[in-house]
mmCIF file of C-alpha atoms in Angstrom:
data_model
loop_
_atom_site.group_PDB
_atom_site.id
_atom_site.type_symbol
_atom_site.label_atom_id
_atom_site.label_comp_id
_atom_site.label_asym_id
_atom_site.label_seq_id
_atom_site.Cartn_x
_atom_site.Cartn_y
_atom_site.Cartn_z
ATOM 1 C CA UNK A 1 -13.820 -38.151 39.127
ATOM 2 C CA UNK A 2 -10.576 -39.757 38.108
ATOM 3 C CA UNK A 3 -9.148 -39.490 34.897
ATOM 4 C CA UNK A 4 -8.731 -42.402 32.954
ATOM 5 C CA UNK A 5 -4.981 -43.247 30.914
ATOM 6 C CA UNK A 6 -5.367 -44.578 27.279
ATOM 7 C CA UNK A 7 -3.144 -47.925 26.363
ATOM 8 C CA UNK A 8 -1.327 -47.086 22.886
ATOM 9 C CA UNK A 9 -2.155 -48.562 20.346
ATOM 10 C CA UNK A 10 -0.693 -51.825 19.312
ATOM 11 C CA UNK A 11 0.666 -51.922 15.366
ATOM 12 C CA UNK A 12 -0.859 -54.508 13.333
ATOM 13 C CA UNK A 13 2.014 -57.303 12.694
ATOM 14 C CA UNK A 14 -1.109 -59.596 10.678
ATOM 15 C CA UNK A 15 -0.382 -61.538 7.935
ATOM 16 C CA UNK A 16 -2.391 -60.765 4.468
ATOM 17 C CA UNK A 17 -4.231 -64.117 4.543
ATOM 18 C CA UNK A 18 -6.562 -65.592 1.992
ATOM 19 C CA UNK A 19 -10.020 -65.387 3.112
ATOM 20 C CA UNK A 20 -11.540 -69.026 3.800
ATOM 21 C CA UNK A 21 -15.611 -69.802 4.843
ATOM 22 C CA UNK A 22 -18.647 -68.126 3.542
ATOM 23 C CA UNK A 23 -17.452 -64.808 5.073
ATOM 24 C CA UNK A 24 -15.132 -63.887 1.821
ATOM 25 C CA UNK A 25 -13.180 -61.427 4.346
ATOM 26 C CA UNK A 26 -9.393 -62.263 5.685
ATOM 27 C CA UNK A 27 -8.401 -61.908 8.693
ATOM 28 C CA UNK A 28 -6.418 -58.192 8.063
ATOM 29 C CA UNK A 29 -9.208 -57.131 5.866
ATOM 30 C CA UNK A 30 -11.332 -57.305 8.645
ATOM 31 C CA UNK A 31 -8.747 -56.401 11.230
ATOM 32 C CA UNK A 32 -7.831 -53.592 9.585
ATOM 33 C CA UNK A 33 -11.463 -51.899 8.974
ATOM 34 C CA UNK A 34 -11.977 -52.878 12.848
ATOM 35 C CA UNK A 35 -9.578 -50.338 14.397
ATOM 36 C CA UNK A 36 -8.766 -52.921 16.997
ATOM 37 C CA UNK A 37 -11.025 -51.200 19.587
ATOM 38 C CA UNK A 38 -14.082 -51.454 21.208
ATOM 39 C CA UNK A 39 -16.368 -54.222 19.520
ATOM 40 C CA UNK A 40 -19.585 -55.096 19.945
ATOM 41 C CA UNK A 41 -21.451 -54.605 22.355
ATOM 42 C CA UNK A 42 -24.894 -54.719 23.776
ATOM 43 C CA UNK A 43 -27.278 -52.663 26.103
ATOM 44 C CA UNK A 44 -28.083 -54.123 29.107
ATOM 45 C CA UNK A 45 -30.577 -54.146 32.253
ATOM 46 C CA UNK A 46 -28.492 -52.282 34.636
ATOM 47 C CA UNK A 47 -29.343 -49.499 33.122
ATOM 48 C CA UNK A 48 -32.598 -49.250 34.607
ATOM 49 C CA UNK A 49 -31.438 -48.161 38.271
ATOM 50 C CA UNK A 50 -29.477 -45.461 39.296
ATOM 51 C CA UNK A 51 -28.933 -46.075 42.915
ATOM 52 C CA UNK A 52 -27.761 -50.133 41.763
ATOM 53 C CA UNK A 53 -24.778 -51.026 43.684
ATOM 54 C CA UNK A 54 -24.300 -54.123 41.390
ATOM 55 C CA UNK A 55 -20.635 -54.759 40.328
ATOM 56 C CA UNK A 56 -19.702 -55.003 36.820
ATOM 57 C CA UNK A 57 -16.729 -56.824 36.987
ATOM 58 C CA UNK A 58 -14.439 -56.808 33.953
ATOM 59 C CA UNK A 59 -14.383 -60.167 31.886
ATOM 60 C CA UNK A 60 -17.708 -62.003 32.961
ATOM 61 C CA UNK A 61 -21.429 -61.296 32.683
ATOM 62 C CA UNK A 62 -24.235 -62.311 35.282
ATOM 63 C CA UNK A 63 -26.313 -64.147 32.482
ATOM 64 C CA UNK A 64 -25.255 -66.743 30.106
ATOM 65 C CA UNK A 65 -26.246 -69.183 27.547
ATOM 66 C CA UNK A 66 -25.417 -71.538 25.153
ATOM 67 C CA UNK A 67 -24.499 -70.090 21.419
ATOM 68 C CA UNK A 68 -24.765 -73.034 19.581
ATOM 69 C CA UNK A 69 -28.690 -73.997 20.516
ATOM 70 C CA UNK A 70 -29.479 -69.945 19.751
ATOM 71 C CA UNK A 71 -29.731 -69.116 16.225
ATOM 72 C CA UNK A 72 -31.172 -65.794 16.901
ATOM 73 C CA UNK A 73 -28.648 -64.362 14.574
ATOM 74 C CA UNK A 74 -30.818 -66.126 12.007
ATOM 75 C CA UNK A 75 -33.024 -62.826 11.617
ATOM 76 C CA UNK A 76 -30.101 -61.341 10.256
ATOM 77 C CA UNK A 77 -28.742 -63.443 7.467
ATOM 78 C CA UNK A 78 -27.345 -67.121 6.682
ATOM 79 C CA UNK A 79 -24.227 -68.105 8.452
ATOM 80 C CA UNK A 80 -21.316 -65.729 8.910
ATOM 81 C CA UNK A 81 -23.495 -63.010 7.210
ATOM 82 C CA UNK A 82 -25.521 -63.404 9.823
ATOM 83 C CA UNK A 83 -23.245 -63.318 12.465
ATOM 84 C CA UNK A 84 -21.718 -60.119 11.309
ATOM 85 C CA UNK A 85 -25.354 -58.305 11.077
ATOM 86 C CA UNK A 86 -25.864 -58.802 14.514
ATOM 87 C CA UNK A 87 -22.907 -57.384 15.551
ATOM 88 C CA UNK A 88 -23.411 -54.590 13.403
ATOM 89 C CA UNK A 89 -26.776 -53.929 14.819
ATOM 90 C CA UNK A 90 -24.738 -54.010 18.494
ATOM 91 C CA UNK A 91 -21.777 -51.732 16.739
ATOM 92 C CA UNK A 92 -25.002 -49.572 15.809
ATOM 93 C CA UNK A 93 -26.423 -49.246 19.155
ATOM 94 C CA UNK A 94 -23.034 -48.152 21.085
ATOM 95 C CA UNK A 95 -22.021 -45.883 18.863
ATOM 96 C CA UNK A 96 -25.518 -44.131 19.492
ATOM 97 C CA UNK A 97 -25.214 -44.699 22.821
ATOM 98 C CA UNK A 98 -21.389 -43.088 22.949
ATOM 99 C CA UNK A 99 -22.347 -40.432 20.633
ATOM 100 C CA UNK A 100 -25.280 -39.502 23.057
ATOM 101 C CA UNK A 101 -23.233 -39.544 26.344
ATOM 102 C CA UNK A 102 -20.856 -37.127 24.620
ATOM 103 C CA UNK A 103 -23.130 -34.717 23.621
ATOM 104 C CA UNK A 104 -25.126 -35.204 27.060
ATOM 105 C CA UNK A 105 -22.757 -32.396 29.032
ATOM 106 C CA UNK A 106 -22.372 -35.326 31.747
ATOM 107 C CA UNK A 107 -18.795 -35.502 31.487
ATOM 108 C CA UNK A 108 -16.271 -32.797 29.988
ATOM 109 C CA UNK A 109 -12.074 -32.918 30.106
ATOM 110 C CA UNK A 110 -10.169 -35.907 30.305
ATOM 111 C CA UNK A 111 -13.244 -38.217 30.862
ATOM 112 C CA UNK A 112 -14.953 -36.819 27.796
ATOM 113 C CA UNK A 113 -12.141 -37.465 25.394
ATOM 114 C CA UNK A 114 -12.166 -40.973 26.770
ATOM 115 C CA UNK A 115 -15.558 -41.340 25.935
ATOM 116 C CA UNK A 116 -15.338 -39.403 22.319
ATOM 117 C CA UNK A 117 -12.724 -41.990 21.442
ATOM 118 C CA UNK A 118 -14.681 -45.183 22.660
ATOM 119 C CA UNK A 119 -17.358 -43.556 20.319
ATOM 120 C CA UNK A 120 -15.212 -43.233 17.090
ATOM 121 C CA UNK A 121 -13.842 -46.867 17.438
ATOM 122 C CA UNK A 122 -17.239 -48.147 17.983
ATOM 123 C CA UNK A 123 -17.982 -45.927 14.589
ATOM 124 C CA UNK A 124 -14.970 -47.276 13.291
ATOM 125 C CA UNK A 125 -16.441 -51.284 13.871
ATOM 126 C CA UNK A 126 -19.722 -50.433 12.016
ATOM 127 C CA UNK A 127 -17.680 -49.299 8.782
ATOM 128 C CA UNK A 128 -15.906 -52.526 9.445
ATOM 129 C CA UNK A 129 -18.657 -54.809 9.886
ATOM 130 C CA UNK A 130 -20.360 -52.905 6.984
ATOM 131 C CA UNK A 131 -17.971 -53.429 4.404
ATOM 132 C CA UNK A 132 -17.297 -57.134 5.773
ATOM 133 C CA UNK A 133 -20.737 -57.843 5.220
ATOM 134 C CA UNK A 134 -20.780 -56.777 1.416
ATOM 135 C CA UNK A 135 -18.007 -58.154 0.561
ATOM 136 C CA UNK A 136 -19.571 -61.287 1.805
ATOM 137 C CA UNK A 137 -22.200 -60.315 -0.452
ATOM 138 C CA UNK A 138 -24.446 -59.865 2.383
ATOM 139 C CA UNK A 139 -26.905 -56.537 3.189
ATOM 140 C CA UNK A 140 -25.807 -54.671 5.541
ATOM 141 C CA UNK A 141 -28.535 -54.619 8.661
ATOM 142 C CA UNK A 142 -30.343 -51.077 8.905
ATOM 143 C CA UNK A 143 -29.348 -48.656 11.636
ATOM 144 C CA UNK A 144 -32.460 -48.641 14.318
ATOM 145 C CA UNK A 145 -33.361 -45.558 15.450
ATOM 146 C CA UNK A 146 -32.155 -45.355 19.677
ATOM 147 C CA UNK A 147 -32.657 -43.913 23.052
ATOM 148 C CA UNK A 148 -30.935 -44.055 26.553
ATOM 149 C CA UNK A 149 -31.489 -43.200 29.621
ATOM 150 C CA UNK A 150 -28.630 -40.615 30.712
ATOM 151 C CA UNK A 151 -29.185 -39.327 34.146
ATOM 152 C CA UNK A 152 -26.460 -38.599 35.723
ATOM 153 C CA UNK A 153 -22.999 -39.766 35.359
ATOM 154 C CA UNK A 154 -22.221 -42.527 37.725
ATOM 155 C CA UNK A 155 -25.377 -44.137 35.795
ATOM 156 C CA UNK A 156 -24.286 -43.753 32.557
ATOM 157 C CA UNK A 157 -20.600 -45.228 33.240
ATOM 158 C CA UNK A 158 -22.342 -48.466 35.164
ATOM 159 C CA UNK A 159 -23.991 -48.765 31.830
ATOM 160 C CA UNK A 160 -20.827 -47.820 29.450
ATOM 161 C CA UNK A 161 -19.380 -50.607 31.861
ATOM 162 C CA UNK A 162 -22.041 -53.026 31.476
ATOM 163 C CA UNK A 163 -22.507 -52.701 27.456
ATOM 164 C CA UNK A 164 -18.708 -53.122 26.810
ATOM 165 C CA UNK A 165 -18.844 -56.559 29.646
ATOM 166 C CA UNK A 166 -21.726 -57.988 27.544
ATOM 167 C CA UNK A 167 -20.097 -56.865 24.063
ATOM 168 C CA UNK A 168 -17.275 -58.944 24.999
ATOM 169 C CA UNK A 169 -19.726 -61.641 26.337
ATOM 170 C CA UNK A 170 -21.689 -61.538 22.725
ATOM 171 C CA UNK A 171 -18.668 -62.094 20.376
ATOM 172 C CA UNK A 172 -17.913 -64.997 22.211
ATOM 173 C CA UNK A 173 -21.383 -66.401 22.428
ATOM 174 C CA UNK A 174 -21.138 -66.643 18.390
ATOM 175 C CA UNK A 175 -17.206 -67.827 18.757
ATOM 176 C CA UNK A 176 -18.261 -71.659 17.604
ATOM 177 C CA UNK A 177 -20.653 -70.578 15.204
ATOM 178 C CA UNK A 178 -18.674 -68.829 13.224
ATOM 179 C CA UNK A 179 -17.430 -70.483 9.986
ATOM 180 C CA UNK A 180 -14.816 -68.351 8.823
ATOM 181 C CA UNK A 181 -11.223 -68.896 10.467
ATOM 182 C CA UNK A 182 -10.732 -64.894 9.863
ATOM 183 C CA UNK A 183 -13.970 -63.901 10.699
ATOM 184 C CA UNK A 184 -13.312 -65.582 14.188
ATOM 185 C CA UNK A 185 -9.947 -64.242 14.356
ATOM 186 C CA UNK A 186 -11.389 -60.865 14.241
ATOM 187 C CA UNK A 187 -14.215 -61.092 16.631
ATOM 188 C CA UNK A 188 -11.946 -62.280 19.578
ATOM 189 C CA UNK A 189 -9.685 -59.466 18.763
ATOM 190 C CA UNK A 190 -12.489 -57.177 19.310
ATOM 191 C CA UNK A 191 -13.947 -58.974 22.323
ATOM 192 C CA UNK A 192 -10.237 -58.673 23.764
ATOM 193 C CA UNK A 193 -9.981 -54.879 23.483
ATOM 194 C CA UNK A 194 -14.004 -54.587 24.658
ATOM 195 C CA UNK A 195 -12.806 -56.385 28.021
ATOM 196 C CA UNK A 196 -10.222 -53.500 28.089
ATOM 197 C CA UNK A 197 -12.251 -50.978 27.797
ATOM 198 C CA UNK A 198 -14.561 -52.753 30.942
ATOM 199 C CA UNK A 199 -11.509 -52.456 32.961
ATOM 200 C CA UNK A 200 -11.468 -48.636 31.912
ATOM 201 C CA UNK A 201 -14.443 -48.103 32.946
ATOM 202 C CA UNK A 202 -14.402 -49.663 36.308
ATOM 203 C CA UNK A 203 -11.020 -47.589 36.937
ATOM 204 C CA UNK A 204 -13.345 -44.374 36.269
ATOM 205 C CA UNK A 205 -16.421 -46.616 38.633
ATOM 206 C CA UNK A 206 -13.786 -46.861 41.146
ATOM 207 C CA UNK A 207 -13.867 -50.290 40.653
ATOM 208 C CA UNK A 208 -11.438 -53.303 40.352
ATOM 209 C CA UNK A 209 -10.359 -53.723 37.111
ATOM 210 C CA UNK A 210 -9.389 -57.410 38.454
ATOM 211 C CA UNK A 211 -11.507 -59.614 35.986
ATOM 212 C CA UNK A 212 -13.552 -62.045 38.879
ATOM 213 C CA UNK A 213 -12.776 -65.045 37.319
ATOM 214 C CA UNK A 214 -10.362 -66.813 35.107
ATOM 215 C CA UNK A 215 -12.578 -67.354 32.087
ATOM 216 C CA UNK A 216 -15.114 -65.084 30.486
ATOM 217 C CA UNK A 217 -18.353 -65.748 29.784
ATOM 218 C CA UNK A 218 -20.288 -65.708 26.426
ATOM 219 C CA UNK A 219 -23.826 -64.497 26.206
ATOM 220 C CA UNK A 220 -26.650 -66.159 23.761
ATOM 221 C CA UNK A 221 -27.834 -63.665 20.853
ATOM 222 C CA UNK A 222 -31.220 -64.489 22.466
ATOM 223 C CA UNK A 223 -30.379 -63.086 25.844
ATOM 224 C CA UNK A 224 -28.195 -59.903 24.392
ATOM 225 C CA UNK A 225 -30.802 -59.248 21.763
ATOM 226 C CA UNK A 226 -33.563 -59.197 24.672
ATOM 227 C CA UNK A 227 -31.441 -56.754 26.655
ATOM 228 C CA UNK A 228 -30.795 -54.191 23.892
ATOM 229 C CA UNK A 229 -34.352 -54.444 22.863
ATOM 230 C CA UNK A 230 -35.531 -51.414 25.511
ATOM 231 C CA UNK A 231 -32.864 -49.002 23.417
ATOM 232 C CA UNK A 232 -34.524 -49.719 20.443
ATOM 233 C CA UNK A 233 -37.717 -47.077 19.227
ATOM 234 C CA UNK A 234 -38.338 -47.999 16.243
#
């Protein structure tokens, strides 16, 4: 299996800004408790076969839909709050899901320090999103209790590639709902780095990490919420 190279890390040349919207959180504040890795993300149907041959190209999603007629997010709080719940709950699930591969014996060297770091930046977004959402005087959505299907390794890196695809894809199906200037400064920082970490993945898959078209694709809360929902057992 080939190794996989780590980008460095880029330094943090954000301005302290004051924080605007119902969010209460600037931009560096919530920068800065993001890590600038991996963000959201969300479980998704190719999972379910191991022999699937589908490609999960980096950048775009098979399945879209339109963010401002879903206000799925609803479930988790008003506005912004909201927002920031439901990618928590998504920040919740793949760092389960990272945490499980690692301990799964699926993968050791190189490749398992790749996937130990995805996991601790994933960690590192729930902190983020946890604190952002108090300090927008917001409750913090409750960890669900998870489980994934981890047969063999080219499975679980179709899905690894998949989740961080439609993480991406869910960030910016909430981009022109979200209120808060820094809040959405944020959340397209982390769906940058989550199509970077597609690419990754597909380099491992043996894949092009050639995105397959020129724009990505967002994905409703609706649709990503409904393709989590197997992963979730409680």
């Amino acid at each position: 299996m080939p190794t996989l190279r780590e980008k460095p890390e880029e330094p943090d040349t954000g301005q302290e800004d004051p924080a605007n919207g119902k969010s209460g959180v600037s931009r560096r504040q919530l920068m800065t408790m993001a890590g600038g890795s991996v963000a959201l993300g969300a479980f998704l149907a190719a999972c379910g076969d191991d022999d699937s041959g589908s490609d999960s190209s980096s950048g775009t999603t098979g399945e879209t839909g339109s963010s401002m007629d879903d206000n799925s997010t609803a479930r988790f709080g008003d506005g912004d709050i909201g927002i920031m719940n439901y990618a928590l709950t998504l920040e919740y699930l793949e760092t389960a899901f990272y945490a499980d591969v690692a301990k799964s014996g699926l993968f050791k060297g190189s490749d398992l320090e790749t996937i130990r770091k995805f996991g601790s930046q994933e960690a590192d977004h729930v902190a983020a999103l946890t604190a952002a959402v108090k300090q927008a005087g917001g409750k913090p959505a409750p960890k669900p209790k998870t489980e994934f299907p981890l047969n063999n390794a080219q499975q679980v890196l179709r899905l690894a590639s998949t989740v961080e695809n439609l993480g991406a894809a869910a960030y910016l199906g909430q981009a022109a709902r979200i209120q808060s200037p820094e809040v959405l400064a944020a959340a397209l920082s982390i769906h940058s780095v989550e199509g970077r970490h597609a690419a990754a993945l597909n380099t491992l898959l043996g894949k092009t990490p050639v995105p397959d078209g020129p724009f990505a694709q967002p994905a409703s809360a609706s649709m990503v919420l409904n393709a989590v929902q197997p992963f979730i057992v409680d």
